[in-house]
XYZ file of C-alpha atoms in Angstrom:
584
model
C -110.306 73.134 -46.295
C -107.259 75.347 -46.713
C -106.437 75.061 -43.030
C -106.974 71.299 -43.098
C -104.667 70.883 -46.059
C -102.093 73.043 -44.363
C -102.174 70.948 -41.197
C -101.596 67.703 -43.059
C -98.856 69.102 -45.318
C -96.075 67.446 -43.235
C -97.570 64.070 -44.085
C -97.835 65.050 -47.725
C -94.200 66.172 -47.595
C -93.262 62.886 -45.909
C -94.926 60.899 -48.700
C -93.178 63.001 -51.328
C -89.852 62.392 -49.570
C -90.451 58.650 -49.615
C -90.981 58.778 -53.367
C -87.595 60.403 -53.953
C -84.505 58.459 -54.954
C -82.015 57.554 -52.204
C -79.526 60.061 -53.581
C -82.042 62.923 -53.426
C -83.080 61.933 -49.904
C -79.397 61.873 -48.898
C -78.744 65.367 -50.266
C -81.927 66.713 -48.659
C -80.460 65.986 -45.225
C -77.854 68.739 -45.542
C -78.682 72.416 -44.810
C -77.274 73.786 -48.045
C -77.820 77.436 -47.226
C -75.410 77.240 -44.310
C -71.736 76.407 -43.985
C -71.976 73.122 -42.152
C -73.920 71.122 -44.769
C -71.536 71.566 -47.727
C -68.516 71.203 -45.445
C -69.776 67.887 -44.050
C -70.693 66.581 -47.510
C -67.209 67.367 -48.846
C -65.629 65.644 -45.853
C -67.798 62.542 -46.319
C -66.903 62.301 -50.010
C -63.219 62.760 -49.220
C -63.352 60.057 -46.545
C -65.108 57.658 -48.950
C -62.430 58.308 -51.601
C -59.709 57.143 -49.193
C -59.296 53.713 -47.580
C -61.110 51.805 -46.202
C -63.902 52.469 -48.755
C -61.270 53.412 -51.351
C -63.725 54.872 -53.887
C -61.037 56.877 -55.641
C -63.337 58.364 -58.295
C -65.060 60.378 -55.546
C -61.819 62.306 -55.093
C -62.671 64.346 -58.192
C -65.953 65.503 -56.608
C -65.114 65.731 -52.896
C -63.781 69.340 -53.004
C -66.791 70.679 -54.956
C -68.988 71.457 -51.887
C -66.065 73.335 -50.311
C -65.489 75.253 -53.544
C -69.142 76.282 -53.661
C -68.695 77.796 -50.206
C -65.882 79.872 -51.648
C -68.097 81.262 -54.422
C -70.743 82.537 -51.991
C -70.836 86.253 -51.263
C -70.799 85.590 -47.525
C -70.902 82.637 -45.159
C -74.220 83.015 -43.336
C -73.774 81.727 -39.783
C -71.858 83.304 -36.965
C -68.360 81.879 -36.569
C -68.444 79.802 -39.790
C -64.728 79.027 -39.612
C -65.176 77.370 -36.257
C -67.689 75.068 -37.930
C -65.200 74.361 -40.716
C -62.498 73.509 -38.188
C -64.916 71.167 -36.410
C -65.634 69.392 -39.706
C -61.903 69.108 -40.458
C -61.227 67.824 -36.955
C -63.924 65.152 -37.213
C -62.702 64.122 -40.678
C -59.167 63.475 -39.480
C -60.397 61.748 -36.339
C -62.217 59.246 -38.551
C -59.550 59.031 -41.275
C -56.717 58.497 -38.759
C -58.685 56.429 -36.264
C -55.914 53.809 -36.325
C -53.668 56.076 -34.225
C -55.658 55.052 -31.147
C -54.854 51.348 -31.607
C -51.200 50.929 -30.512
C -51.722 52.024 -26.892
C -54.292 54.004 -24.837
C -51.737 56.826 -24.543
C -51.573 57.222 -28.333
C -55.182 58.417 -28.282
C -53.820 61.722 -26.993
C -51.666 62.044 -30.103
C -54.627 60.993 -32.258
C -56.776 63.840 -30.894
C -53.934 66.366 -30.985
C -52.964 65.537 -34.589
C -56.605 65.692 -35.721
C -57.073 69.035 -33.974
C -53.978 70.424 -35.705
C -54.893 69.113 -39.155
C -58.458 70.361 -38.726
C -57.163 73.906 -39.270
C -56.228 73.231 -42.892
C -59.835 73.210 -44.156
C -60.828 76.654 -42.758
C -57.460 78.073 -43.840
C -58.021 76.739 -47.369
C -61.537 78.155 -47.650
C -60.635 81.424 -45.930
C -57.636 82.161 -48.158
C -59.578 81.327 -51.295
C -62.439 83.608 -50.294
C -59.955 86.440 -49.865
C -58.376 85.767 -53.245
C -61.666 85.334 -55.112
C -63.759 88.115 -53.563
C -61.209 90.746 -52.566
C -58.663 90.379 -55.359
C -60.876 88.842 -58.095
C -58.530 85.904 -58.679
C -59.697 82.815 -60.533
C -60.725 80.009 -58.164
C -59.874 77.460 -60.867
C -56.170 78.280 -60.582
C -56.082 79.548 -57.023
C -57.758 76.502 -55.421
C -55.159 73.917 -56.595
C -52.319 76.317 -55.803
C -53.409 76.890 -52.204
C -54.352 73.240 -51.662
C -50.975 72.013 -52.938
C -49.114 74.558 -50.825
C -50.993 73.469 -47.710
C -50.291 69.795 -48.453
C -46.578 70.598 -48.666
C -46.778 72.387 -45.309
C -48.595 69.404 -43.802
C -45.838 67.134 -45.116
C -43.156 69.044 -43.186
C -44.657 70.540 -40.020
C -44.534 68.482 -36.794
C -42.230 65.934 -38.509
C -44.712 65.716 -41.414
C -47.477 63.439 -42.648
C -48.750 62.956 -46.202
C -51.224 60.127 -45.660
C -54.666 61.152 -46.844
C -53.493 63.602 -49.504
C -56.019 64.338 -52.237
C -53.775 62.944 -54.980
C -53.475 59.625 -53.140
C -57.077 58.840 -54.107
C -55.853 58.255 -57.682
C -53.079 55.751 -56.990
C -54.719 53.120 -59.221
C -54.719 55.399 -62.291
C -51.140 54.680 -63.354
C -51.167 56.872 -66.457
C -52.278 59.855 -64.365
C -49.768 59.504 -61.551
C -46.728 59.199 -63.869
C -46.467 62.971 -63.732
C -45.186 62.480 -60.176
C -41.717 61.815 -61.589
C -41.684 65.469 -62.677
C -43.024 67.346 -59.644
C -43.788 64.727 -57.011
C -47.070 63.352 -55.696
C -48.188 66.883 -54.828
C -48.790 67.647 -58.510
C -51.448 64.907 -58.647
C -53.315 66.721 -55.869
C -52.979 69.908 -57.926
C -54.534 68.214 -60.965
C -57.435 66.687 -59.031
C -58.240 69.996 -57.322
C -57.978 71.862 -60.662
C -60.534 69.539 -62.242
C -62.801 69.782 -59.188
C -62.624 73.601 -59.330
C -63.534 73.531 -63.023
C -66.512 71.265 -62.279
C -67.617 73.570 -59.476
C -67.705 76.460 -61.934
C -70.263 74.557 -64.010
C -72.787 74.705 -61.167
C -75.002 77.721 -60.475
C -74.430 79.528 -57.176
C -76.595 82.241 -55.550
C -78.575 82.754 -58.712
C -75.482 83.100 -60.898
C -75.130 80.804 -63.864
C -72.227 78.427 -64.138
C -69.413 78.800 -66.637
C -68.207 76.106 -69.023
C -64.952 77.799 -69.997
C -62.865 76.379 -67.109
C -63.908 72.888 -68.214
C -61.935 73.333 -71.444
C -58.794 74.135 -69.448
C -59.376 71.037 -67.287
C -59.785 68.827 -70.361
C -56.593 70.253 -71.894
C -54.647 69.676 -68.662
C -55.884 66.088 -68.364
C -55.022 65.408 -72.003
C -51.422 66.595 -71.533
C -51.009 64.609 -68.308
C -52.424 61.382 -69.744
C -50.411 61.636 -72.966
C -47.283 61.981 -70.839
C -48.364 59.023 -68.709
C -49.026 56.732 -71.663
C -45.729 57.726 -73.258
C -43.921 57.063 -70.002
C -45.154 53.541 -69.345
C -46.891 52.208 -72.496
C -49.796 49.752 -72.503
C -47.847 46.748 -71.163
C -45.833 46.280 -67.951
C -42.329 47.493 -68.808
C -39.360 45.165 -69.027
C -36.804 47.867 -69.802
C -34.372 46.841 -67.135
C -34.314 43.268 -68.450
C -33.138 44.526 -71.823
C -30.522 46.978 -70.586
C -29.199 45.596 -67.320
C -26.192 43.348 -67.217
C -27.958 41.100 -64.704
C -31.175 39.123 -65.248
C -32.496 40.486 -61.952
C -32.174 39.751 -58.261
C -34.696 37.352 -56.718
C -35.945 38.717 -53.396
C -38.177 36.849 -50.933
C -40.302 39.216 -48.813
C -41.419 37.527 -45.594
C -44.600 38.786 -43.939
C -45.495 37.491 -40.510
C -48.621 38.382 -38.577
C -47.645 39.489 -35.077
C -49.748 42.226 -33.473
C -47.382 44.661 -31.761
C -47.502 46.379 -28.389
C -45.500 49.291 -27.056
C -44.549 47.296 -23.986
C -42.082 44.611 -25.053
C -42.690 41.085 -23.800
C -39.383 39.130 -23.640
C -41.268 35.836 -23.359
C -42.568 36.269 -26.926
C -39.128 36.620 -28.542
C -38.806 32.873 -29.187
C -42.382 32.743 -30.523
C -41.760 35.594 -32.963
C -38.490 34.071 -34.188
C -40.119 30.673 -34.669
C -42.984 32.281 -36.578
C -40.694 34.119 -39.019
C -38.199 31.277 -39.268
C -40.987 28.889 -40.317
C -42.268 31.327 -42.950
C -38.748 31.793 -44.306
C -38.272 28.008 -44.519
C -41.488 27.802 -46.557
C -40.331 30.606 -48.862
C -36.979 28.898 -49.490
C -38.795 25.632 -50.240
C -41.255 27.371 -52.613
C -38.780 29.546 -54.566
C -35.482 28.507 -56.078
C -32.262 30.512 -56.205
C -33.267 33.236 -53.747
C -30.630 35.986 -53.672
C -32.007 37.961 -50.738
C -34.440 37.370 -47.870
C -36.062 40.428 -46.252
C -37.639 40.532 -42.806
C -39.752 43.486 -41.602
C -38.735 46.170 -39.118
C -37.570 44.904 -35.682
C -38.875 41.385 -36.298
C -35.532 40.010 -35.229
C -36.135 40.636 -31.550
C -32.658 39.986 -30.182
C -30.633 43.193 -29.763
C -27.592 43.832 -31.918
C -24.771 45.199 -29.755
C -22.167 47.574 -31.200
C -19.138 48.910 -29.344
C -17.930 52.435 -29.852
C -15.062 54.266 -28.190
C -14.957 53.997 -24.399
C -12.552 56.304 -22.525
C -14.257 56.543 -19.140
C -15.581 54.044 -16.635
C -19.146 54.496 -15.322
C -19.440 54.921 -11.525
C -21.269 51.609 -11.072
C -18.402 49.634 -12.716
C -15.858 48.263 -10.241
C -13.252 46.989 -12.714
C -10.776 48.609 -15.073
C -11.455 50.239 -18.434
C -9.782 47.318 -20.237
C -12.038 44.810 -18.492
C -15.084 46.896 -19.386
C -14.121 46.980 -23.068
C -13.426 43.240 -23.091
C -16.787 42.556 -21.467
C -18.704 44.581 -24.046
C -16.747 42.973 -26.882
C -17.830 39.561 -25.604
C -21.452 40.718 -25.473
C -21.110 42.053 -29.025
C -19.965 38.659 -30.337
C -22.706 36.840 -28.437
C -25.389 39.101 -29.956
C -24.252 38.026 -33.433
C -24.175 34.276 -32.995
C -27.979 33.676 -33.227
C -28.069 35.850 -36.365
C -25.297 33.833 -38.037
C -27.032 30.597 -37.070
C -30.199 31.649 -38.913
C -28.244 32.904 -41.930
C -26.439 29.556 -42.258
C -29.827 27.842 -42.232
C -30.881 29.537 -45.509
C -27.445 29.896 -47.140
C -28.213 33.269 -48.676
C -28.159 36.961 -47.838
C -30.613 38.236 -45.269
C -31.777 41.830 -44.733
C -33.375 42.122 -41.329
C -34.832 44.830 -39.133
C -33.274 44.853 -35.673
C -32.899 47.017 -32.576
C -29.291 48.149 -32.165
C -27.604 49.318 -28.987
C -24.293 51.138 -29.390
C -22.122 51.361 -26.310
C -19.899 54.445 -26.273
C -19.024 57.481 -24.187
C -22.177 59.426 -23.429
C -24.337 56.388 -24.238
C -25.752 53.905 -24.618
C -27.419 54.906 -27.884
C -30.370 53.031 -29.367
C -31.212 52.731 -33.067
C -33.886 51.226 -35.306
C -31.678 49.479 -37.865
C -31.558 47.462 -41.069
C -28.627 45.063 -41.376
C -27.443 42.892 -44.261
C -26.232 39.489 -43.067
C -24.340 36.745 -44.881
C -23.811 33.268 -43.414
C -20.520 34.226 -41.754
C -20.497 37.996 -41.516
C -22.538 41.164 -41.055
C -22.051 43.991 -43.529
C -19.751 46.643 -42.106
C -22.260 49.402 -42.783
C -25.576 49.445 -40.943
C -28.556 51.582 -41.849
C -30.079 53.393 -38.869
C -33.438 55.032 -39.301
C -32.926 58.732 -39.979
C -36.438 60.169 -39.635
C -37.943 59.289 -36.264
C -41.649 59.445 -35.454
C -42.564 62.132 -32.934
C -43.710 60.545 -29.631
C -43.548 57.158 -31.361
C -39.761 56.788 -31.359
C -38.526 59.797 -29.436
C -39.716 62.457 -26.993
C -38.670 66.037 -27.819
C -36.211 67.571 -25.326
C -35.959 64.305 -23.363
C -32.147 64.516 -23.605
C -32.235 67.690 -21.509
C -35.286 66.827 -19.415
C -35.363 63.032 -18.863
C -38.490 63.291 -16.712
C -40.512 64.026 -19.871
C -40.185 60.381 -20.933
C -42.186 59.318 -17.872
C -45.328 60.808 -19.419
C -45.165 58.476 -22.441
C -45.285 54.676 -22.822
C -41.936 54.676 -24.675
C -39.292 52.582 -22.894
C -36.443 54.464 -24.664
C -35.903 57.237 -27.197
C -34.129 56.319 -30.407
C -31.160 58.132 -31.906
C -31.401 59.274 -35.522
C -29.100 57.647 -38.071
C -26.308 59.586 -39.737
C -26.981 58.732 -43.403
C -28.345 56.344 -46.008
C -26.719 53.045 -46.988
C -26.763 51.050 -50.238
C -26.034 47.302 -50.303
C -24.853 45.800 -53.598
C -26.147 42.319 -54.434
C -25.176 40.767 -57.776
C -24.640 44.155 -59.373
C -27.894 45.689 -58.086
C -27.850 48.268 -55.300
C -30.552 48.140 -52.621
C -31.237 51.078 -50.292
C -33.284 50.273 -47.168
C -35.619 52.692 -45.463
C -37.674 52.000 -42.382
C -41.355 52.400 -41.556
C -42.817 55.901 -42.001
C -39.804 57.192 -43.910
C -41.631 55.995 -47.037
C -44.531 58.328 -46.196
C -42.401 61.457 -46.731
C -41.030 61.985 -50.259
C -38.433 64.554 -49.197
C -36.900 62.037 -46.766
C -36.427 59.389 -49.475
C -35.150 62.017 -51.919
C -32.578 63.273 -49.403
C -31.322 59.711 -48.941
C -31.049 59.140 -52.698
C -29.197 62.402 -53.265
C -26.744 61.566 -50.495
C -26.020 58.155 -52.009
C -25.720 59.636 -55.511
C -23.117 62.097 -54.250
C -21.099 59.118 -52.985
C -21.439 57.299 -56.314
C -23.756 54.733 -54.706
C -27.177 55.649 -56.130
C -29.437 52.633 -55.511
C -31.417 50.736 -58.122
C -34.099 49.397 -55.750
C -35.737 50.840 -52.629
C -36.657 48.485 -49.781
C -38.997 49.476 -46.971
C -38.907 47.474 -43.737
C -41.968 48.239 -41.642
C -43.929 46.924 -38.712
C -47.592 47.845 -39.121
C -48.649 45.343 -36.488
C -49.514 48.321 -34.272
C -52.625 48.998 -36.346
C -54.437 45.645 -36.276
C -55.140 45.365 -39.999
C -56.825 48.786 -40.246
C -56.858 51.230 -43.169
C -53.390 52.417 -42.123
C -52.012 49.445 -44.063
C -53.656 50.708 -47.269
C -52.536 54.313 -46.762
C -48.967 53.239 -46.068
C -48.859 51.093 -49.209
C -50.204 53.985 -51.323
C -47.260 56.112 -50.183
C -44.883 53.381 -51.398
C -46.579 53.384 -54.804
C -45.958 57.109 -55.199
C -42.314 56.782 -54.069
C -41.754 54.196 -56.809
C -43.204 56.510 -59.474
C -41.468 59.668 -58.226
C -37.991 58.139 -58.496
C -38.702 55.420 -61.103
C -37.211 52.710 -58.958
C -38.788 49.407 -57.913
C -40.078 49.640 -54.365
C -40.193 46.553 -52.152
C -42.067 46.404 -48.853
C -41.599 43.799 -46.134
C -44.316 44.529 -43.579
C -45.364 42.720 -40.448
C -49.162 42.045 -40.709
C -49.128 43.593 -44.213
C -48.972 44.883 -46.751
C -45.766 43.411 -48.103
C -45.526 44.292 -51.770
C -43.511 44.299 -54.972
C -44.142 47.635 -56.694
C -42.487 48.189 -60.059
C -40.984 51.476 -61.211
C -44.321 52.614 -62.706
C -46.274 52.163 -59.483
C -47.848 48.891 -60.574
C -48.340 46.522 -57.634
C -47.004 43.281 -59.116
C -47.567 41.247 -55.935
C -49.050 41.989 -52.536
C -49.282 40.100 -49.253
C -52.515 39.492 -47.321
C -54.018 41.703 -44.630
C -53.096 40.649 -41.112
C -52.180 37.159 -42.273
C -48.783 35.482 -42.658
C -47.360 34.980 -46.119
C -44.394 35.508 -48.414
C -43.842 36.612 -51.987
C -41.067 36.660 -54.561
C -39.936 39.764 -56.444
C -37.449 39.865 -59.318
C -35.966 43.346 -59.560
C -33.195 45.192 -61.315
C -32.154 48.675 -62.476
C -34.528 50.915 -64.426
C -32.647 53.261 -66.802
C -35.276 55.988 -66.807
C -34.406 59.104 -64.849
C -36.511 61.277 -62.573
C -36.763 65.056 -62.771
C -38.285 65.057 -59.301
C -35.075 63.610 -57.875
C -33.207 66.645 -59.271
C -35.599 69.514 -58.467
C -37.553 68.077 -55.543
C -40.609 69.953 -54.302
C -39.946 73.083 -56.349
C -43.430 73.050 -57.863
C -45.167 72.509 -54.515
C -42.810 75.051 -52.952
C -43.937 77.722 -55.448
C -47.532 76.895 -54.518
C -46.688 77.250 -50.828
C -44.946 80.585 -51.458
C -48.024 81.878 -53.307
C -50.177 80.657 -50.391
C -48.024 82.511 -47.866
C -48.193 85.714 -49.921
C -51.977 85.419 -50.074
C -52.061 84.837 -46.313
C -50.007 87.973 -45.686
C -52.214 90.192 -47.830
C -55.277 88.638 -46.198
C -54.059 89.370 -42.665
C -52.745 92.886 -43.308
C -56.118 94.724 -43.539
C -57.309 93.022 -40.346
C -54.063 94.014 -38.654
C -54.612 97.649 -39.708
C -58.187 97.520 -38.429
C -56.937 96.117 -35.115
C -54.374 98.947 -34.824
C -57.056 101.556 -35.522
C -59.300 100.079 -32.852
C -56.417 100.099 -30.369
C -55.686 103.770 -31.062
C -59.388 104.653 -30.829
C -59.727 102.850 -27.508
C -56.584 104.550 -26.214
C -57.888 108.019 -27.148
C -61.248 107.229 -25.573
C -59.559 106.111 -22.358
C -57.477 109.312 -22.267
C -60.544 111.504 -22.849
C -62.388 110.097 -19.835
C -59.345 110.236 -17.565
C -59.568 112.928 -14.822
């Protein structure tokens, strides 16, 4: 009977599994004694906390499986860090799947970026294991420090990316994210990881009981942060600028078309795109009265804007004189402006548009991704040219010295970086445009604001012109909008977004999304904005807090590598002596 019962035990186990709850059956699928199971579970929770599922509350629990790996005495399998890199690589492949959509060639960048970012998970766990087990440091404080430092590094290396940061999972909790105006969005990641580390300490690990003491520190930290947040914004949407500003606010119409973009430009579609956006703008002007400013997204005016710089030499292919060449380009410059003026006269108001600019000068031509303010009869003398270009999306490194490199990419041209930020004043309110992924990087926006402040032109409102039509309505739209929410809170300035295919948005100075356009559908919305008198410590000190975390991470990395370096030197000397002893 004993043998019979033993043989049918798999069926008994199967019946017992079927009686379990779905959650227990889900957790039973992971090999918890190894490295892979907890790593995969943490990655799944982190992915679910981000768009498209957008279950932000899971962000507080996603790091816990990784933190339990840190508490273990040893990681059991051979090459556990290779497994962790594989999990990190797969996570970013899924989270950033939209990078494959613009063009088949961008799939190479998708894989390469995911492979690079996959290293951050094993580095995080490896450094924490060194700090916790070798130097007896507290994981509750060390985990958020290392995580924040690595996020800062990820935001700068290889031109930087902050989409998918841990703190971004909490963008809806306005009272929590107000602390960003002190130390930036990175401090929200610090807080979430601190709480997750405290929760991980409550759980038993390898027969050791959990500890409740870190939970008290987490509760105290959350209390301080939330009290600050409530004091900063109050229970109702603020109207501070209405009470203090000399203007009742500027009425801005944000126009959102729905044109899927391709890397290869199709000149036959220029008229179709212009008709699409012109019709939407006509509807906006008919729906809203007294519009002070119309905003079009990045490069949605498809005609090139020609600028003429200084010409002192004649190219070999030109048969005429230098004077004739200059006169010819001046005529082309005027012709490039006429269609713009014709549209501006149609709406009888100011128009901020995204346009491709070609500047003809010695050593050129030079190409820019620009934002231009247009009035019915003139274009503002100052033009904003995008300062932070996207690697392999807007330029190819070293292509100026090796032009043949551009042949390996689908880019028709490489763009030139702009020289500085611009602020346009409209009815007493200053607007500073930024373009596309510049809103993803807080240090880029901060550098622009500091430059304008030094000139006495600090803006009151930030305006992002972007074309997200490359991504076909994917979760990239959500992640990009989340970055805009944090930029509004960090600098306490209203943040407007005009985005092709979405999401156009009016975000107030507290990160509250007052209006938002549809996903991959045409539309328009009206925003009424003005100055906010509240200051921002983050604008003054920047990423000092995250920088301290990164410095501590680098110190920990150095002390972690040094013993292995000594061991490697000893092995080299031993092998050298052994080779000398056997030599004839």
